[in-house]
Amino acid sequence: MAVHTYDVVVIGTGPAGESAAINAAKHGMRVAIVEKQTQVGGNCTHWGTIPSKALRHQVKQIMAFNTNPMFRDIGEPRWFSFPKVMEHSRVTIDKQVEMRSRFYARNRIDLFNGVARFKDEHTVLVRDRQEGMEELVAKKIVIATGSRPYRPADINFRHPRLYCSDTILSLSHTPRTLIIFGAGVIGCEYASIFSGLGVKVDLINNRDSLLSFLDDEISDALSYHLRKHGVLIRHNEEYERVEGDESGVIVYLKSGKKLRADAFLWANGRTGNTDSLGLESIGLEANGRGQLHVDEHYRTAIPHIYAAGDVIGWPSLASAAYDQGLNSSNELLEKDYRYVTEVPTGIYTIPEISSFGPNERELTEAKVPYEVAQAFFKDTARAQITGDTIGMLKILFHQDTLEILGIHCFGDQASEIVHIGQAIMQQKGEANSLNYFVNTTFNYPTMAEAYRVAAQNGLSRVF
């Protein structure tokens, strides 16, 4: 068995692992990274963020074609099968893998493909697919193994009609009807995708509203548009059992209802990938969801072993994972770092949603005197040109100081639009002001111009 010595060993090539490894390498460290899959990119590239968002984009294009009057002059509406749409989405995955592979080669990071397991606090064993073994010894180690869908033991995911958010990507047909259990971010995104393909979707939510952490107005708008596209939302429901047969799936709910569909998608929670790491060998313990606890330095209970990304839990976003990995690496390099606490929300439903900062409900509960500035996309020239008139931008600001407190956006390009408000919100002192948007010239026509329209709307409410 070959033994290799490094300054830093990173386990996982998702966003957290990639940023941690590259940052350490750029600062002169000898770095190795371990990936259990045959290609780099982690779950983000192969099972989560990239494939689902690429899939969403393809479906959105189909929907735009089928609803645009101009295209009716050249032909009738066209519908595509799920496998065909997924095939086009894989082009993006291949490009991501190629690009990220170059990153490791360019930074002279040694890549080991195989399953990592701790031998001791400074040693990681890597077993490849041919049962070969490599031993990596390091001064410092970063665990960035990500997460996978939580799969309850009482649901038979071996049945060919029962899927989780990973296995749904290998769906080989287009079901006429689909039951999605779990109306969180992943469940709502897939409800949008499948309804956009003409599939009738039952979305089962175990709470009383969709995505309750969102601004109430935007949560209501999401519910409306999902229903508009044929999604039947069932709130306050829990499953009793799920049974699959040769022709479909029956879901028995604790309320006494039973639902039948061609296929079933479980989209309720995720589990950290820690069970194969041999944590017992080093005295580390994951929580009930497989997640590791870290301090504000991203250190586990063993000071030279760090963790970042989905494996530490909140917020379980690729964007945050990249920053967490970077900052865990900065800390182990004894450089300036920050603990990531402020993260924009990006939800890629159709239309998409993004927000940064507290919502109206939270500000009201905190007794903060705020006012609302809003702009509706239907009133902006760019949206009228593109036809993406659904949605709005809402700015919450302090009544007295005009300090921007929160940005909430629903509609096309929401995840891009929110960053303008985020940038101003994070300025110091008087630079964080609603006046910025009134005193700044925006390109016309643009979606960003909604900030000027909203600011003027909000200032008219101040007295």
Short mmCIF file of C-alpha atoms in Angstrom, two decimals:
data_model
loop_
_atom_site.label_atom_id
_atom_site.label_comp_id
_atom_site.label_asym_id
_atom_site.label_seq_id
_atom_site.Cartn_x
_atom_site.Cartn_y
_atom_site.Cartn_z
CA MET A 1 0.00 0.00 0.00
CA ALA A 2 1.43 3.36 -1.08
CA VAL A 3 1.74 6.09 1.57
CA HIS A 4 1.56 9.78 0.56
CA THR A 5 2.23 12.79 2.77
CA TYR A 6 0.44 16.14 2.36
CA ASP A 7 -0.11 19.41 4.13
CA VAL A 8 -3.85 19.22 3.50
CA VAL A 9 -6.19 16.40 2.48
CA VAL A 10 -9.72 17.34 1.38
CA ILE A 11 -12.47 14.72 1.20
CA GLY A 12 -15.05 15.59 -1.46
CA THR A 13 -14.88 17.57 -4.73
CA GLY A 14 -18.16 19.49 -4.45
CA PRO A 15 -18.15 23.29 -4.04
CA ALA A 16 -16.82 23.20 -0.45
CA GLY A 17 -14.05 20.72 -1.17
CA GLU A 18 -13.01 22.36 -4.41
CA SER A 19 -12.68 25.84 -2.90
CA ALA A 20 -10.83 24.53 0.17
CA ALA A 21 -8.34 22.53 -1.91
CA ILE A 22 -7.64 25.21 -4.51
CA ASN A 23 -7.24 27.93 -1.88
CA ALA A 24 -4.73 25.82 0.06
CA ALA A 25 -2.81 24.94 -3.11
CA LYS A 26 -2.62 28.58 -4.20
CA HIS A 27 -1.00 29.37 -0.85
CA GLY A 28 1.80 26.87 -1.34
CA MET A 29 0.36 23.84 0.43
CA ARG A 30 0.78 20.30 -0.89
CA VAL A 31 -2.81 19.20 -1.34
CA ALA A 32 -4.68 15.98 -2.14
CA ILE A 33 -8.40 15.65 -2.75
CA VAL A 34 -10.50 12.49 -2.60
CA GLU A 35 -13.63 11.83 -4.66
CA LYS A 36 -15.66 8.60 -4.39
CA GLN A 37 -17.23 9.05 -7.84
CA THR A 38 -15.32 8.50 -11.07
CA GLN A 39 -15.63 12.18 -12.00
CA VAL A 40 -15.08 15.35 -9.99
CA GLY A 41 -17.82 17.82 -9.06
CA GLY A 42 -19.53 16.03 -6.21
CA ASN A 43 -23.26 15.74 -5.74
CA CYS A 44 -23.68 19.39 -6.77
CA THR A 45 -22.51 18.68 -10.32
CA HIS A 46 -23.91 15.18 -10.83
CA TRP A 47 -27.11 14.89 -8.77
CA GLY A 48 -28.17 18.23 -7.33
CA THR A 49 -27.71 21.84 -8.33
CA ILE A 50 -26.33 21.57 -11.86
CA PRO A 51 -28.57 18.85 -13.34
CA SER A 52 -31.77 20.16 -11.75
CA LYS A 53 -31.12 23.77 -12.80
CA ALA A 54 -30.06 22.75 -16.30
CA LEU A 55 -33.22 20.65 -16.50
CA ARG A 56 -35.30 23.60 -15.33
CA HIS A 57 -33.78 25.84 -18.00
CA GLN A 58 -34.66 23.38 -20.75
CA VAL A 59 -38.24 23.08 -19.47
CA LYS A 60 -38.56 26.87 -19.22
CA GLN A 61 -37.51 27.18 -22.86
CA ILE A 62 -40.13 24.63 -23.90
CA MET A 63 -42.79 26.51 -21.95
CA ALA A 64 -41.74 29.82 -23.54
CA PHE A 65 -41.94 28.31 -27.03
CA ASN A 66 -45.35 26.79 -26.42
CA THR A 67 -46.85 29.99 -25.01
CA ASN A 68 -45.30 32.59 -27.30
CA PRO A 69 -47.82 33.70 -29.98
CA MET A 70 -45.00 34.47 -32.42
CA PHE A 71 -43.99 30.80 -32.59
CA ARG A 72 -47.53 29.75 -33.45
CA ASP A 73 -46.85 31.15 -36.92
CA ILE A 74 -44.22 28.46 -37.55
CA GLY A 75 -45.83 25.45 -35.95
CA GLU A 76 -47.95 23.88 -33.26
CA PRO A 77 -46.85 23.50 -29.62
CA ARG A 78 -44.23 20.82 -29.03
CA TRP A 79 -43.83 18.56 -25.98
CA PHE A 80 -40.68 16.70 -25.10
CA SER A 81 -40.15 13.58 -23.01
CA PHE A 82 -38.34 13.81 -19.69
CA PRO A 83 -35.41 11.63 -20.89
CA LYS A 84 -34.98 13.83 -23.98
CA VAL A 85 -34.87 17.00 -21.90
CA MET A 86 -32.49 15.37 -19.42
CA GLU A 87 -30.21 14.36 -22.30
CA HIS A 88 -29.73 18.00 -23.27
CA SER A 89 -29.12 18.93 -19.64
CA ARG A 90 -26.20 16.48 -19.41
CA VAL A 91 -24.19 18.68 -21.77
CA THR A 92 -23.80 21.18 -18.91
CA ILE A 93 -22.69 18.44 -16.52
CA ASP A 94 -19.97 17.33 -18.94
CA LYS A 95 -18.72 20.90 -19.33
CA GLN A 96 -18.61 21.35 -15.55
CA VAL A 97 -16.61 18.13 -15.07
CA GLU A 98 -14.11 19.10 -17.79
CA MET A 99 -13.63 22.58 -16.35
CA ARG A 100 -13.24 21.42 -12.74
CA SER A 101 -10.82 18.67 -13.70
CA ARG A 102 -8.60 21.37 -15.23
CA PHE A 103 -8.72 23.33 -11.96
CA TYR A 104 -7.07 20.45 -10.05
CA ALA A 105 -4.48 19.78 -12.74
CA ARG A 106 -3.59 23.46 -13.06
CA ASN A 107 -3.11 23.84 -9.31
CA ARG A 108 -1.15 20.57 -9.02
CA ILE A 109 -3.62 19.00 -6.64
CA ASP A 110 -3.40 15.21 -6.47
CA LEU A 111 -6.79 13.59 -7.12
CA PHE A 112 -7.62 10.19 -5.63
CA ASN A 113 -10.80 8.43 -6.77
CA GLY A 114 -12.20 6.13 -4.12
CA VAL A 115 -13.95 5.91 -0.78
CA ALA A 116 -12.18 7.73 2.06
CA ARG A 117 -12.05 6.35 5.58
CA PHE A 118 -10.12 7.59 8.61
CA LYS A 119 -7.39 5.33 9.96
CA ASP A 120 -6.42 7.83 12.64
CA GLU A 121 -6.61 11.60 13.20
CA HIS A 122 -3.97 12.32 10.57
CA THR A 123 -4.43 9.41 8.17
CA VAL A 124 -7.06 8.78 5.51
CA LEU A 125 -7.33 5.46 3.67
CA VAL A 126 -8.70 5.58 0.10
CA ARG A 127 -10.15 2.39 -1.39
CA ASP A 128 -10.68 2.47 -5.15
CA ARG A 129 -13.13 0.43 -7.25
CA GLN A 130 -10.55 -2.33 -7.77
CA GLU A 131 -10.12 -2.64 -3.99
CA GLY A 132 -6.72 -1.00 -4.19
CA MET A 133 -5.71 1.06 -1.15
CA GLU A 134 -3.81 4.34 -0.76
CA GLU A 135 -2.81 5.92 2.53
CA LEU A 136 -2.84 9.72 2.79
CA VAL A 137 -1.15 11.34 5.77
CA ALA A 138 -1.87 15.02 6.37
CA LYS A 139 -1.28 17.78 8.89
CA LYS A 140 -4.81 19.06 8.35
CA ILE A 141 -7.95 17.50 6.87
CA VAL A 142 -11.15 19.05 5.48
CA ILE A 143 -14.33 16.95 5.37
CA ALA A 144 -16.53 18.18 2.51
CA THR A 145 -18.47 15.04 1.66
CA GLY A 146 -21.81 16.80 1.06
CA SER A 147 -25.21 15.19 1.50
CA ARG A 148 -27.68 12.85 -0.16
CA PRO A 149 -31.47 12.55 -0.06
CA TYR A 150 -32.86 11.27 3.23
CA ARG A 151 -34.63 7.99 2.46
CA PRO A 152 -36.94 6.61 5.15
CA ALA A 153 -36.58 2.87 5.75
CA ASP A 154 -40.30 2.18 5.32
CA ILE A 155 -40.34 3.26 1.64
CA ASN A 156 -39.05 0.73 -0.89
CA PHE A 157 -36.84 2.83 -3.16
CA ARG A 158 -35.81 -0.31 -5.04
CA HIS A 159 -39.24 -0.27 -6.67
CA PRO A 160 -38.92 1.07 -10.25
CA ARG A 161 -41.66 3.68 -9.74
CA LEU A 162 -40.38 5.15 -6.45
CA TYR A 163 -37.67 7.80 -6.71
CA CYS A 164 -35.66 10.25 -4.63
CA SER A 165 -34.20 13.50 -5.94
CA ASP A 166 -31.04 11.64 -7.05
CA THR A 167 -32.63 8.70 -8.85
CA ILE A 168 -35.32 10.83 -10.53
CA LEU A 169 -32.59 12.04 -12.92
CA SER A 170 -32.44 8.53 -14.41
CA LEU A 171 -36.20 8.43 -15.08
CA SER A 172 -36.55 6.66 -18.43
CA HIS A 173 -40.06 7.83 -19.35
CA THR A 174 -42.45 10.73 -18.81
CA PRO A 175 -45.15 9.86 -16.28
CA ARG A 176 -48.63 11.23 -16.86
CA THR A 177 -49.08 11.75 -13.10
CA LEU A 178 -46.57 12.22 -10.29
CA ILE A 179 -46.84 12.45 -6.51
CA ILE A 180 -44.12 14.49 -4.81
CA PHE A 181 -43.83 14.12 -1.05
CA GLY A 182 -42.10 17.12 0.47
CA ALA A 183 -42.83 20.72 -0.49
CA GLY A 184 -39.49 22.22 0.47
CA VAL A 185 -37.17 23.84 -2.04
CA ILE A 186 -36.39 20.60 -3.92
CA GLY A 187 -40.01 19.47 -3.99
CA CYS A 188 -41.25 22.82 -5.30
CA GLU A 189 -38.53 22.98 -7.95
CA TYR A 190 -39.37 19.52 -9.27
CA ALA A 191 -43.09 20.30 -9.15
CA SER A 192 -42.35 23.26 -11.45
CA ILE A 193 -40.21 21.14 -13.78
CA PHE A 194 -42.65 18.27 -14.19
CA SER A 195 -45.75 20.45 -14.45
CA GLY A 196 -43.88 22.40 -17.15
CA LEU A 197 -43.65 19.12 -19.08
CA GLY A 198 -47.39 18.62 -18.83
CA VAL A 199 -47.30 16.12 -15.96
CA LYS A 200 -50.13 16.33 -13.42
CA VAL A 201 -48.47 16.73 -10.02
CA ASP A 202 -49.75 16.16 -6.49
CA LEU A 203 -47.44 18.10 -4.14
CA ILE A 204 -47.80 16.89 -0.55
CA ASN A 205 -46.74 19.37 2.11
CA ASN A 206 -46.50 18.44 5.80
CA ARG A 207 -46.86 22.11 6.79
CA ASP A 208 -49.63 24.66 6.34
CA SER A 209 -47.95 26.79 3.66
CA LEU A 210 -45.25 26.54 1.01
CA LEU A 211 -41.72 27.53 2.02
CA SER A 212 -42.80 29.33 5.19
CA PHE A 213 -39.39 31.00 5.55
CA LEU A 214 -40.22 33.18 2.53
CA ASP A 215 -42.05 36.50 2.46
CA ASP A 216 -45.76 35.65 2.78
CA GLU A 217 -46.67 37.47 -0.44
CA ILE A 218 -44.07 35.53 -2.42
CA SER A 219 -45.08 32.21 -0.85
CA ASP A 220 -48.66 32.93 -1.92
CA ALA A 221 -47.49 33.84 -5.44
CA LEU A 222 -45.57 30.57 -5.73
CA SER A 223 -48.65 28.61 -4.65
CA TYR A 224 -50.77 30.44 -7.23
CA HIS A 225 -48.41 29.81 -10.13
CA LEU A 226 -47.87 26.15 -9.26
CA ARG A 227 -51.63 25.65 -9.21
CA LYS A 228 -51.94 27.58 -12.46
CA HIS A 229 -49.67 25.01 -14.10
CA GLY A 230 -51.64 22.05 -12.81
CA VAL A 231 -49.99 21.28 -9.46
CA LEU A 232 -52.44 20.19 -6.76
CA ILE A 233 -50.98 21.24 -3.39
CA ARG A 234 -52.07 19.29 -0.31
CA HIS A 235 -51.08 20.97 2.96
CA ASN A 236 -50.79 19.46 6.47
CA GLU A 237 -50.48 15.89 5.27
CA GLU A 238 -48.25 13.01 6.38
CA TYR A 239 -47.81 9.68 4.66
CA GLU A 240 -48.79 6.44 6.35
CA ARG A 241 -47.35 4.11 3.72
CA VAL A 242 -46.35 4.06 0.06
CA GLU A 243 -47.05 1.04 -2.12
CA GLY A 244 -45.87 0.47 -5.67
CA ASP A 245 -47.25 -2.05 -8.14
CA GLU A 246 -46.70 -2.80 -11.83
CA SER A 247 -48.83 0.09 -13.06
CA GLY A 248 -48.27 2.83 -10.50
CA VAL A 249 -47.95 3.97 -6.92
CA ILE A 250 -50.52 4.40 -4.15
CA VAL A 251 -49.79 6.80 -1.28
CA TYR A 252 -51.85 6.35 1.87
CA LEU A 253 -52.02 9.52 3.97
CA LYS A 254 -52.57 9.65 7.73
CA SER A 255 -55.62 11.85 7.09
CA GLY A 256 -57.33 8.84 5.51
CA LYS A 257 -56.84 9.94 1.89
CA LYS A 258 -55.19 7.74 -0.71
CA LEU A 259 -53.61 9.00 -3.92
CA ARG A 260 -52.56 7.14 -7.04
CA ALA A 261 -50.05 8.16 -9.70
CA ASP A 262 -47.68 6.73 -12.27
CA ALA A 263 -44.62 7.59 -10.16
CA PHE A 264 -43.60 8.87 -6.72
CA LEU A 265 -40.81 11.31 -5.82
CA TRP A 266 -39.56 11.60 -2.24
CA ALA A 267 -38.17 15.10 -1.66
CA ASN A 268 -38.19 15.51 2.10
CA GLY A 269 -34.84 16.20 3.73
CA ARG A 270 -31.20 15.31 3.23
CA THR A 271 -28.55 13.33 5.14
CA GLY A 272 -24.87 14.17 5.51
CA ASN A 273 -22.44 11.74 3.86
CA THR A 274 -20.52 10.67 6.95
CA ASP A 275 -21.51 7.04 7.47
CA SER A 276 -18.58 5.60 5.47
CA LEU A 277 -15.87 7.87 6.91
CA GLY A 278 -15.04 5.69 9.92
CA LEU A 279 -15.56 8.60 12.30
CA GLU A 280 -15.55 6.18 15.24
CA SER A 281 -11.83 5.65 14.58
CA ILE A 282 -11.10 9.24 15.52
CA GLY A 283 -13.80 9.87 18.13
CA LEU A 284 -16.00 12.13 15.99
CA GLU A 285 -19.77 11.66 15.98
CA ALA A 286 -22.35 12.89 13.49
CA ASN A 287 -25.87 13.89 14.51
CA GLY A 288 -29.03 11.98 13.57
CA ARG A 289 -28.96 13.48 10.08
CA GLY A 290 -25.33 12.56 9.46
CA GLN A 291 -24.10 16.12 9.95
CA LEU A 292 -20.97 17.26 11.75
CA HIS A 293 -20.88 20.07 14.30
CA VAL A 294 -18.25 22.76 13.74
CA ASP A 295 -17.29 25.90 15.65
CA GLU A 296 -17.06 29.40 14.18
CA HIS A 297 -13.67 28.42 12.69
CA TYR A 298 -15.16 25.40 10.83
CA ARG A 299 -13.23 23.12 13.20
CA THR A 300 -14.74 19.86 14.38
CA ALA A 301 -14.08 18.56 17.89
CA ILE A 302 -10.61 17.66 16.59
CA PRO A 303 -8.92 21.04 15.96
CA HIS A 304 -6.95 20.05 12.84
CA ILE A 305 -9.97 18.42 11.17
CA TYR A 306 -12.37 20.87 9.51
CA ALA A 307 -15.75 20.43 7.86
CA ALA A 308 -17.67 22.58 5.37
CA GLY A 309 -20.63 22.44 3.00
CA ASP A 310 -23.79 20.36 3.28
CA VAL A 311 -22.12 17.97 5.70
CA ILE A 312 -22.38 20.64 8.43
CA GLY A 313 -26.05 21.42 7.76
CA TRP A 314 -27.43 24.95 7.33
CA PRO A 315 -27.87 26.44 4.83
CA SER A 316 -27.14 23.47 2.53
CA LEU A 317 -26.66 25.64 -0.54
CA ALA A 318 -23.93 25.29 -3.16
CA SER A 319 -23.24 29.03 -2.95
CA ALA A 320 -22.68 28.88 0.80
CA ALA A 321 -20.70 25.64 0.55
CA TYR A 322 -18.15 27.28 -1.76
CA ASP A 323 -17.65 30.14 0.72
CA GLN A 324 -17.54 27.77 3.69
CA GLY A 325 -14.83 25.68 2.04
CA LEU A 326 -12.82 28.78 1.16
CA ASN A 327 -13.02 30.14 4.70
CA SER A 328 -12.27 26.82 6.37
CA SER A 329 -9.15 26.71 4.22
CA ASN A 330 -8.27 30.30 5.12
CA GLU A 331 -8.57 29.41 8.81
CA LEU A 332 -6.33 26.36 8.58
CA LEU A 333 -3.83 28.54 6.69
CA GLU A 334 -4.05 31.03 9.59
CA LYS A 335 -5.31 33.76 7.28
CA ASP A 336 -8.28 36.10 7.65
CA TYR A 337 -11.55 34.22 7.39
CA ARG A 338 -15.25 34.74 8.04
CA TYR A 339 -17.96 32.44 9.30
CA VAL A 340 -20.69 32.46 6.66
CA THR A 341 -23.98 33.66 8.17
CA GLU A 342 -25.61 35.87 5.53
CA VAL A 343 -26.60 33.94 2.43
CA PRO A 344 -29.08 34.89 -0.31
CA THR A 345 -31.86 32.41 -0.94
CA GLY A 346 -32.13 31.16 -4.51
CA ILE A 347 -35.06 28.91 -5.41
CA TYR A 348 -35.26 27.78 -9.03
CA THR A 349 -38.95 27.22 -9.43
CA ILE A 350 -40.72 28.60 -12.51
CA PRO A 351 -40.71 31.58 -11.96
CA GLU A 352 -37.72 31.67 -9.63
CA ILE A 353 -37.45 33.23 -6.18
CA SER A 354 -34.61 34.94 -4.37
CA SER A 355 -34.31 36.92 -1.16
CA PHE A 356 -31.76 38.40 1.21
CA GLY A 357 -32.47 39.59 4.74
CA PRO A 358 -35.58 39.41 6.93
CA ASN A 359 -39.12 39.33 5.56
CA GLU A 360 -42.11 41.42 6.63
CA ARG A 361 -43.29 38.92 9.21
CA GLU A 362 -39.89 38.81 10.91
CA LEU A 363 -39.52 42.60 10.96
CA THR A 364 -43.01 43.01 12.40
CA GLU A 365 -42.28 40.49 15.16
CA ALA A 366 -39.04 42.34 15.93
CA LYS A 367 -41.00 45.64 16.07
CA VAL A 368 -38.78 47.27 13.44
CA PRO A 369 -40.54 50.28 11.81
CA TYR A 370 -40.21 49.36 8.16
CA GLU A 371 -41.88 50.40 4.94
CA VAL A 372 -42.35 48.57 1.63
CA ALA A 373 -41.02 49.61 -1.77
CA GLN A 374 -42.21 47.48 -4.66
CA ALA A 375 -42.13 47.21 -8.42
CA PHE A 376 -44.15 44.81 -10.54
CA PHE A 377 -42.38 43.33 -13.53
CA LYS A 378 -45.45 43.78 -15.73
CA ASP A 379 -44.79 47.53 -15.53
CA THR A 380 -41.15 47.37 -16.70
CA ALA A 381 -40.23 47.71 -20.36
CA ARG A 382 -37.68 44.85 -20.35
CA ALA A 383 -40.24 42.37 -19.00
CA GLN A 384 -42.78 43.52 -21.57
CA ILE A 385 -40.20 42.95 -24.32
CA THR A 386 -39.20 39.47 -23.15
CA GLY A 387 -42.70 38.45 -22.11
CA ASP A 388 -41.54 37.58 -18.58
CA THR A 389 -44.05 39.87 -16.90
CA ILE A 390 -44.83 37.65 -13.92
CA GLY A 391 -43.28 38.75 -10.65
CA MET A 392 -42.19 41.61 -8.49
CA LEU A 393 -39.33 43.17 -6.55
CA LYS A 394 -39.95 44.12 -2.94
CA ILE A 395 -37.53 46.24 -0.89
CA LEU A 396 -38.07 46.52 2.86
CA PHE A 397 -36.50 49.63 4.36
CA HIS A 398 -36.44 51.51 7.66
CA GLN A 399 -39.06 54.26 7.79
CA ASP A 400 -36.75 56.78 9.48
CA THR A 401 -33.24 56.09 8.17
CA LEU A 402 -34.15 54.57 4.75
CA GLU A 403 -31.71 51.72 5.54
CA ILE A 404 -32.44 48.69 3.37
CA LEU A 405 -33.43 45.76 5.58
CA GLY A 406 -34.48 43.05 3.13
CA ILE A 407 -34.78 42.26 -0.57
CA HIS A 408 -37.42 39.84 -1.88
CA CYS A 409 -37.87 38.99 -5.54
CA PHE A 410 -40.18 36.67 -7.48
CA GLY A 411 -39.96 36.25 -11.24
CA ASP A 412 -37.57 35.72 -14.11
CA GLN A 413 -33.90 36.27 -13.15
CA ALA A 414 -34.80 36.80 -9.48
CA SER A 415 -31.59 35.10 -8.34
CA GLU A 416 -29.57 37.61 -10.41
CA ILE A 417 -31.63 40.69 -9.54
CA VAL A 418 -31.34 40.17 -5.78
CA HIS A 419 -27.56 40.68 -5.79
CA ILE A 420 -27.87 44.39 -6.57
CA GLY A 421 -29.90 44.97 -3.42
CA GLN A 422 -27.63 42.64 -1.45
CA ALA A 423 -24.58 44.68 -2.44
CA ILE A 424 -26.14 47.93 -1.22
CA MET A 425 -27.48 46.35 1.97
CA GLN A 426 -23.99 45.31 2.98
CA GLN A 427 -22.49 48.79 2.64
CA LYS A 428 -21.50 50.55 5.85
CA GLY A 429 -23.47 53.39 7.45
CA GLU A 430 -25.34 55.85 5.23
CA ALA A 431 -24.18 54.05 2.07
CA ASN A 432 -26.93 51.50 2.77
CA SER A 433 -29.89 53.63 1.74
CA LEU A 434 -32.93 53.46 -0.49
CA ASN A 435 -31.75 56.77 -1.94
CA TYR A 436 -29.00 54.90 -3.81
CA PHE A 437 -31.54 53.54 -6.26
CA VAL A 438 -33.09 56.94 -6.90
CA ASN A 439 -29.76 58.69 -7.32
CA THR A 440 -28.23 56.07 -9.64
CA THR A 441 -28.85 55.83 -13.39
CA PHE A 442 -29.81 52.33 -14.53
CA ASN A 443 -29.61 51.03 -18.08
CA TYR A 444 -32.95 51.12 -19.86
CA PRO A 445 -34.63 48.81 -20.52
CA THR A 446 -33.37 46.32 -17.89
CA MET A 447 -34.79 44.20 -15.12
CA ALA A 448 -32.44 46.00 -12.71
CA GLU A 449 -34.42 49.17 -13.37
CA ALA A 450 -37.06 47.68 -11.07
CA TYR A 451 -34.92 48.94 -8.17
CA ARG A 452 -35.43 52.56 -9.25
CA VAL A 453 -39.16 52.04 -9.75
CA ALA A 454 -39.48 50.32 -6.36
CA ALA A 455 -37.44 53.01 -4.57
CA GLN A 456 -39.62 55.79 -5.92
CA ASN A 457 -42.68 53.80 -4.90
CA GLY A 458 -41.31 53.36 -1.37
CA LEU A 459 -40.25 56.98 -0.89
CA SER A 460 -43.76 58.09 -1.75
CA ARG A 461 -44.95 56.25 1.37
CA VAL A 462 -42.58 58.06 3.73
CA PHE A 463 -43.83 61.09 5.67
#
